[in-house]
Coordinates of C-alpha atoms in Angstrom, one line a residue:
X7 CA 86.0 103.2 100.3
X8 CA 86.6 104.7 103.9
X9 CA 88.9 107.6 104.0
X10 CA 91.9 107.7 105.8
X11 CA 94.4 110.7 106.5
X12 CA 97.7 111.0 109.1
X13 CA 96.9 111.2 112.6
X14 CA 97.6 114.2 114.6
X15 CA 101.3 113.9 116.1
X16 CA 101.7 110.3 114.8
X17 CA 105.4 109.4 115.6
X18 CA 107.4 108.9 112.2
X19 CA 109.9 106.1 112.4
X20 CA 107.8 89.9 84.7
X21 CA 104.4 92.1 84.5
X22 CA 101.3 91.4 82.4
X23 CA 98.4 93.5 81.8
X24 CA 95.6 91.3 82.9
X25 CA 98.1 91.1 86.0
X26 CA 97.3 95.0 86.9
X27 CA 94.0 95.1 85.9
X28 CA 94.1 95.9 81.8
X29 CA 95.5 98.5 80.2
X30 CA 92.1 100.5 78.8
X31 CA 91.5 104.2 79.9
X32 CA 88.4 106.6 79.8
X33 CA 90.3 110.2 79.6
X34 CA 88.0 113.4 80.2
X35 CA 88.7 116.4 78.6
X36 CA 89.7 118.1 81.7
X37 CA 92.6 116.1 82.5
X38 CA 93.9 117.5 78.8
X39 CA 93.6 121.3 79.9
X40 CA 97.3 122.7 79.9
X41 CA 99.3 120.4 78.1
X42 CA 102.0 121.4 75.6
X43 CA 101.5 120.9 71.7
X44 CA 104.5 118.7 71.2
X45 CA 103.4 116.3 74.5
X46 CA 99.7 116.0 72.8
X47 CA 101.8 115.3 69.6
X48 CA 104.0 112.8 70.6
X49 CA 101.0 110.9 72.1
X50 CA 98.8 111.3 68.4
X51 CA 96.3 113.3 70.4
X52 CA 95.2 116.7 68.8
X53 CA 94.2 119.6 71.0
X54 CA 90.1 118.9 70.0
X55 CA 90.3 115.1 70.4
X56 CA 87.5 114.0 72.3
X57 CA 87.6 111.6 75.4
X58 CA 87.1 108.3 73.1
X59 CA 90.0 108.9 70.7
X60 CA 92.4 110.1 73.8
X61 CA 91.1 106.5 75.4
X62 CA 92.6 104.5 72.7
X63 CA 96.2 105.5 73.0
X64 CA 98.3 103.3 75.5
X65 CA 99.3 106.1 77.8
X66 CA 99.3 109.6 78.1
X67 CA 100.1 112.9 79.7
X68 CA 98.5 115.1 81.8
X69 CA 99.1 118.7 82.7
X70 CA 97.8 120.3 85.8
X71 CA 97.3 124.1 84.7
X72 CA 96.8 126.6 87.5
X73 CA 96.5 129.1 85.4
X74 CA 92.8 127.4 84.0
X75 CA 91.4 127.2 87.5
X76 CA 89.9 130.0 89.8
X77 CA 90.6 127.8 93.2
X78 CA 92.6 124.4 94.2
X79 CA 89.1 122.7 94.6
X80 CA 88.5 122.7 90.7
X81 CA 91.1 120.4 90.3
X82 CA 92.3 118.6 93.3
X83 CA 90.0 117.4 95.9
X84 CA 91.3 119.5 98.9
X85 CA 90.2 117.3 102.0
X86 CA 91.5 117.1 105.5
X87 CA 91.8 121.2 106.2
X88 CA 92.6 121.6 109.6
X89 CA 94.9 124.6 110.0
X90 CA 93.3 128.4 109.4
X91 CA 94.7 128.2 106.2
X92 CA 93.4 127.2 102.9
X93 CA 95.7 126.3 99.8
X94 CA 94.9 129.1 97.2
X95 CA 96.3 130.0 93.9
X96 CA 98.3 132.8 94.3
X97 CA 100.3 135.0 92.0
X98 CA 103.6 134.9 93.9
X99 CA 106.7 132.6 93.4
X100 CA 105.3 131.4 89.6
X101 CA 107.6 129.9 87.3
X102 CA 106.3 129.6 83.7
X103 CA 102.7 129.9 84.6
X104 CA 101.1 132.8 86.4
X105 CA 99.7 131.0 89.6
X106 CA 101.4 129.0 92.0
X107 CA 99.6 126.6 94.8
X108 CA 100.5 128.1 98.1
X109 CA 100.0 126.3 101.3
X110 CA 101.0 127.8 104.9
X111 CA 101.2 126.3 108.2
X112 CA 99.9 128.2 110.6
X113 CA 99.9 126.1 114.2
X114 CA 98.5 123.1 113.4
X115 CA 100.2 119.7 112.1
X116 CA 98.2 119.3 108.9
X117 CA 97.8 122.4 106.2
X118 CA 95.5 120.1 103.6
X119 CA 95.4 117.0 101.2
X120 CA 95.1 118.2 98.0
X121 CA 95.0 114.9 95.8
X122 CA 94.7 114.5 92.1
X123 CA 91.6 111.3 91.8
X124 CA 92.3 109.2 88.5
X125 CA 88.8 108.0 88.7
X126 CA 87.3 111.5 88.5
X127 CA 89.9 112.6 86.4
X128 CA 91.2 109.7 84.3
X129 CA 88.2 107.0 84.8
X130 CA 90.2 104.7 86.7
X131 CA 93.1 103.9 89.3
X132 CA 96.1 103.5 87.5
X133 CA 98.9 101.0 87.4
X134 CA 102.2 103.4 86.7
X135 CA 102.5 107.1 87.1
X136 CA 105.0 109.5 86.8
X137 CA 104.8 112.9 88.4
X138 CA 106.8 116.1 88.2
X139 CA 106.4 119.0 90.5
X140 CA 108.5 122.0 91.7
X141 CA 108.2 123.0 95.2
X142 CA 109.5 126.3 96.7
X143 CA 109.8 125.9 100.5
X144 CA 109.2 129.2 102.0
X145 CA 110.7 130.3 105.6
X146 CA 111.0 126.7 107.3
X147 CA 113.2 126.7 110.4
X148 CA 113.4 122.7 111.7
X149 CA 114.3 121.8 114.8
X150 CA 116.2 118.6 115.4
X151 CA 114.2 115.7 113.7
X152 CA 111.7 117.8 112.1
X153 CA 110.0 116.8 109.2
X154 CA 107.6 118.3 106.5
X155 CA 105.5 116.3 104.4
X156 CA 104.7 117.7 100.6
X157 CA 103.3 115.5 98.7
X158 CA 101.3 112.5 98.2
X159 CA 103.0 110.1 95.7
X160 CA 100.6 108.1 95.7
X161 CA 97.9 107.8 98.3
X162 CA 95.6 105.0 97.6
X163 CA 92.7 105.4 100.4
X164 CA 92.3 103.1 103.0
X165 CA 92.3 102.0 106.6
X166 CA 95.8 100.2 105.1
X167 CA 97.3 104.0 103.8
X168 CA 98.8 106.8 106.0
X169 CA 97.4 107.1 109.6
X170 CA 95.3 103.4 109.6
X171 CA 96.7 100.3 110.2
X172 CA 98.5 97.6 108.7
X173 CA 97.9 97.6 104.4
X174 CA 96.7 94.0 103.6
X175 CA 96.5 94.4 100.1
X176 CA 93.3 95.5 99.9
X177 CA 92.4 98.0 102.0
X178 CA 95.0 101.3 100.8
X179 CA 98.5 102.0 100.7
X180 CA 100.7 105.3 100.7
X181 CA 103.8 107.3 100.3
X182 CA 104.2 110.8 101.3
X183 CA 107.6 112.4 100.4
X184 CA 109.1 115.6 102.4
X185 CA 112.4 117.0 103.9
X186 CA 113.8 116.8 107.4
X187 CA 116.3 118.0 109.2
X188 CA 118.2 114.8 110.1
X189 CA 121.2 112.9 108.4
X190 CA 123.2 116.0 108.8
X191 CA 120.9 118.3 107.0
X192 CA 122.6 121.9 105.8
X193 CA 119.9 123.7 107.6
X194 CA 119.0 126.5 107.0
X195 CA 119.9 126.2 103.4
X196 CA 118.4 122.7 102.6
X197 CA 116.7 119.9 104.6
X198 CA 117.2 116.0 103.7
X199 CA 114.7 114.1 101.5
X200 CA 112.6 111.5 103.0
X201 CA 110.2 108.8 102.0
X202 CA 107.4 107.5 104.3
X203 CA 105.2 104.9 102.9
X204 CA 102.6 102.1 103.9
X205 CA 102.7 98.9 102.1
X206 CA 102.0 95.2 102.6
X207 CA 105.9 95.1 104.5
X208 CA 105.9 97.8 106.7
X209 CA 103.1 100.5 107.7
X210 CA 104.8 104.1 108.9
X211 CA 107.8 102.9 107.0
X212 CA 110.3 105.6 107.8
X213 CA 113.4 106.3 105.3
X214 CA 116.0 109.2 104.8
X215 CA 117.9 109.9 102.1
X216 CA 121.0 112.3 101.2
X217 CA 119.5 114.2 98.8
X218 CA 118.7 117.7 99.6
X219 CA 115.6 120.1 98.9
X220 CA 116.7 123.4 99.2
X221 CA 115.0 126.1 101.1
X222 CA 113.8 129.2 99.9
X223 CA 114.3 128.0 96.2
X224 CA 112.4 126.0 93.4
X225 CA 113.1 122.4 93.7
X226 CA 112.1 120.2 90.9
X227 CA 111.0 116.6 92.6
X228 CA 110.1 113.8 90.5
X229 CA 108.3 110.6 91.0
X230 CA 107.8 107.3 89.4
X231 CA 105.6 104.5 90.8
X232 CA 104.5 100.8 89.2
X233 CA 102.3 98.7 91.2
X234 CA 103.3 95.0 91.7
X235 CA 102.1 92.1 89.8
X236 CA 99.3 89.8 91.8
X237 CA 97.6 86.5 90.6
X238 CA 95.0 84.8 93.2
X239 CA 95.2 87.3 95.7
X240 CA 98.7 86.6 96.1
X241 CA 101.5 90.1 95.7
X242 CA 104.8 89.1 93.6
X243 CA 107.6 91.9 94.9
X244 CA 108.1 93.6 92.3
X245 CA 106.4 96.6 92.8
X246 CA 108.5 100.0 92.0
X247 CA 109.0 103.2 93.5
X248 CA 111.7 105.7 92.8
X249 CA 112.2 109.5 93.5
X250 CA 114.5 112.1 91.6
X251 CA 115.3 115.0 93.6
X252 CA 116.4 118.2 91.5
X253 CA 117.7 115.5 88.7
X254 CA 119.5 113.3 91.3
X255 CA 117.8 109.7 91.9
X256 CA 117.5 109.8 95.9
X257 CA 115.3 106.8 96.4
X258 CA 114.8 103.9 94.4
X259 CA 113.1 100.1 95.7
X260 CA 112.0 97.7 93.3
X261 CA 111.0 94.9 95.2
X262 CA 107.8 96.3 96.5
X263 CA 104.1 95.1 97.5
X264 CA 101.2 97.2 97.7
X265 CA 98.0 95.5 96.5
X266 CA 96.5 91.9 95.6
X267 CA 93.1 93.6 94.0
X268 CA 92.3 95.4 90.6
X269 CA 90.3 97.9 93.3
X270 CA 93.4 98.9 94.9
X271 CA 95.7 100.5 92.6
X272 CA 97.4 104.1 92.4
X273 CA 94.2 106.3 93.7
X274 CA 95.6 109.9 93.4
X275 CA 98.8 112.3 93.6
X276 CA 98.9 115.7 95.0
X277 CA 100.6 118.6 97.4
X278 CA 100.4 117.6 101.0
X279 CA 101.4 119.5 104.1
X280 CA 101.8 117.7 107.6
X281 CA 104.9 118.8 110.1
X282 CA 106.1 116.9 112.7
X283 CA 107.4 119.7 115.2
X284 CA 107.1 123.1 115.5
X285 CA 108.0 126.1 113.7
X286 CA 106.1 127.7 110.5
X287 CA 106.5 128.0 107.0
X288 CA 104.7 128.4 103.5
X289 CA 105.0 125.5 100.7
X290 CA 104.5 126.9 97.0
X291 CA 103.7 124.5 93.7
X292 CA 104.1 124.7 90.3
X293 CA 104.4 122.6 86.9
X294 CA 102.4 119.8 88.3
X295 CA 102.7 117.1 85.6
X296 CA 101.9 113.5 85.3
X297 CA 102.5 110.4 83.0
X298 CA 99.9 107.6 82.7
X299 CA 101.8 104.1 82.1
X300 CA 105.1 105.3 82.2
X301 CA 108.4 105.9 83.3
X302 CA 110.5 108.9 83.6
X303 CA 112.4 108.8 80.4
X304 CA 109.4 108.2 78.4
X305 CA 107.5 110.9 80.2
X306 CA 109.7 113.4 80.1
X307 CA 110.1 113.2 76.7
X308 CA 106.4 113.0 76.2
X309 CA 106.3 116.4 78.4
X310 CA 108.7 118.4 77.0

């Protein structure tokens, strides 16, 4: 599958399982590393349950611990780096772990893609996720229409996904989620939440919110996503996509399209950084968290 990332100053304007291509899941071990007792408890999964036993459970939860890896590269696949910068696990701006992800832009557009792979991790592309992440925005100063993008949610690889062309069902899909100073933004305390997604009814599909992500702060964003239904090559509209932004729901669509093919599901989550204007500024992550086959209620209570 060809590999496609955003261009350089790109302007920025009833379910079945057979349906989503089955419900079974070959977990490995490292996509366990991190996770709280209770989570592995709720799911029936002890701590020394091996890949087959975690593979029979309908869905589960994963834990991104920076604290069990050395460098971003052990567990994301960091692609794309075209600033002088490289995201690193740092010991600054933690929250209950003692690394954070730290990414700075340093003159150029894009800092990095670093994406979580369900195949590599998981076995497979997925049909639901939920994600949790906190981001702490460091020193941004937006001009007018400036906007930051932090985080792929999902990315699903493609000459159809951020940067390509038009997503056919087949060929990748995307949404990136950042701030912006536009719809009246309180700049410099907070910037406005966007979405920007490709799918089968609009590429470079462009849309603000009102919610805010505050600068120079933790913000907790959260994230759920269901692929749609398909049958013959042919997309129902009822894919779903909805974002929380520090507990508020900011963005929520649940007639969505983005695949007619098994081989074209959710691909992979992760930090992104790509600005659209000028100016600097450092993006710190922590509590990474995902649910496989859920939504948010279910998953946080799975990850508490």
């Amino acid at each position: 599958m060809e590999r496609q990332h955003p261009a350089r100053g790109r302007s920025e304007e009833t379910r079945t399982e057979s349906a989503r291509g089955g419900s079974d899941r070959a977990l490995g071990r490292r996509s366990y590393l991190g996770l709280a007792g209770g989570a592995l408890a709720a799911l029936g999964v002890g701590a020394g349950t091996s890949a087959t036993a975690a593979a029979e459970t309908d869905s589960s939860v994963i834990g991104v611990d920076y604290d069990e890896y050395a460098e971003p590269s052990a567990v994301y696949d960091v692609n794309d780096v075209r600033g002088s910068y490289v995201p690193e696990f740092v010991p600054e701006r933690t929250t209950r772990h003692d690394q954070s992800l730290r990414t700075e832009f340093t003159g150029d557009s894009k800092i990095a893609n670093c994406e979580y792979r369900f195949p590599e991790h998981v076995g497979e592309q997925q049909d639901e996720i939920y994600t949790r992440f906190t981001v702490y925005p460091e020193g941004f100063d937006l001009g007018a229409d400036d906007t930051v993008r932090m985080f792929w949610a999902p990315l699903t690889n493609g000459g159809g996904s951020s940067g390509g062309g038009t997503a056919t069902g087949e060929n990748g899909w995307s949404n990136a989620i950042g701030f912006a100073n536009r719809n009246d933004s309180p700049a410099p305390e907070g910037y406005k939440f966007f979405s920007y997604a490709y799918h089968m009814d609009g590429s470079s599909d462009f849309q603000m919110t009102d919610a805010v992500v505050r600068m120079d702060e933790w913000n907790e964003i959260e994230c759920h996503v269901r692929t749609n239904s398909y049958d013959g090559g042919t997309a129902a509209a009822d894919g779903e996509m909805r974002y929380w932004v520090n507990g508020e729901l900011a963005f929520e669509d649940t007639s969505m399209r983005f695949t007619t093919s098994d081989d074209n599901r959710i691909e992979a989550v992760g930090p992104l950084g790509y600005m659209i204007g000028s100016g600097g500024g450092a993006l710190y992550y922590g509590d990474h968290q995902i649910g496989l086959g859920m939504g948010r209620e279910r998953a946080r209570r799975a990850l508490e």
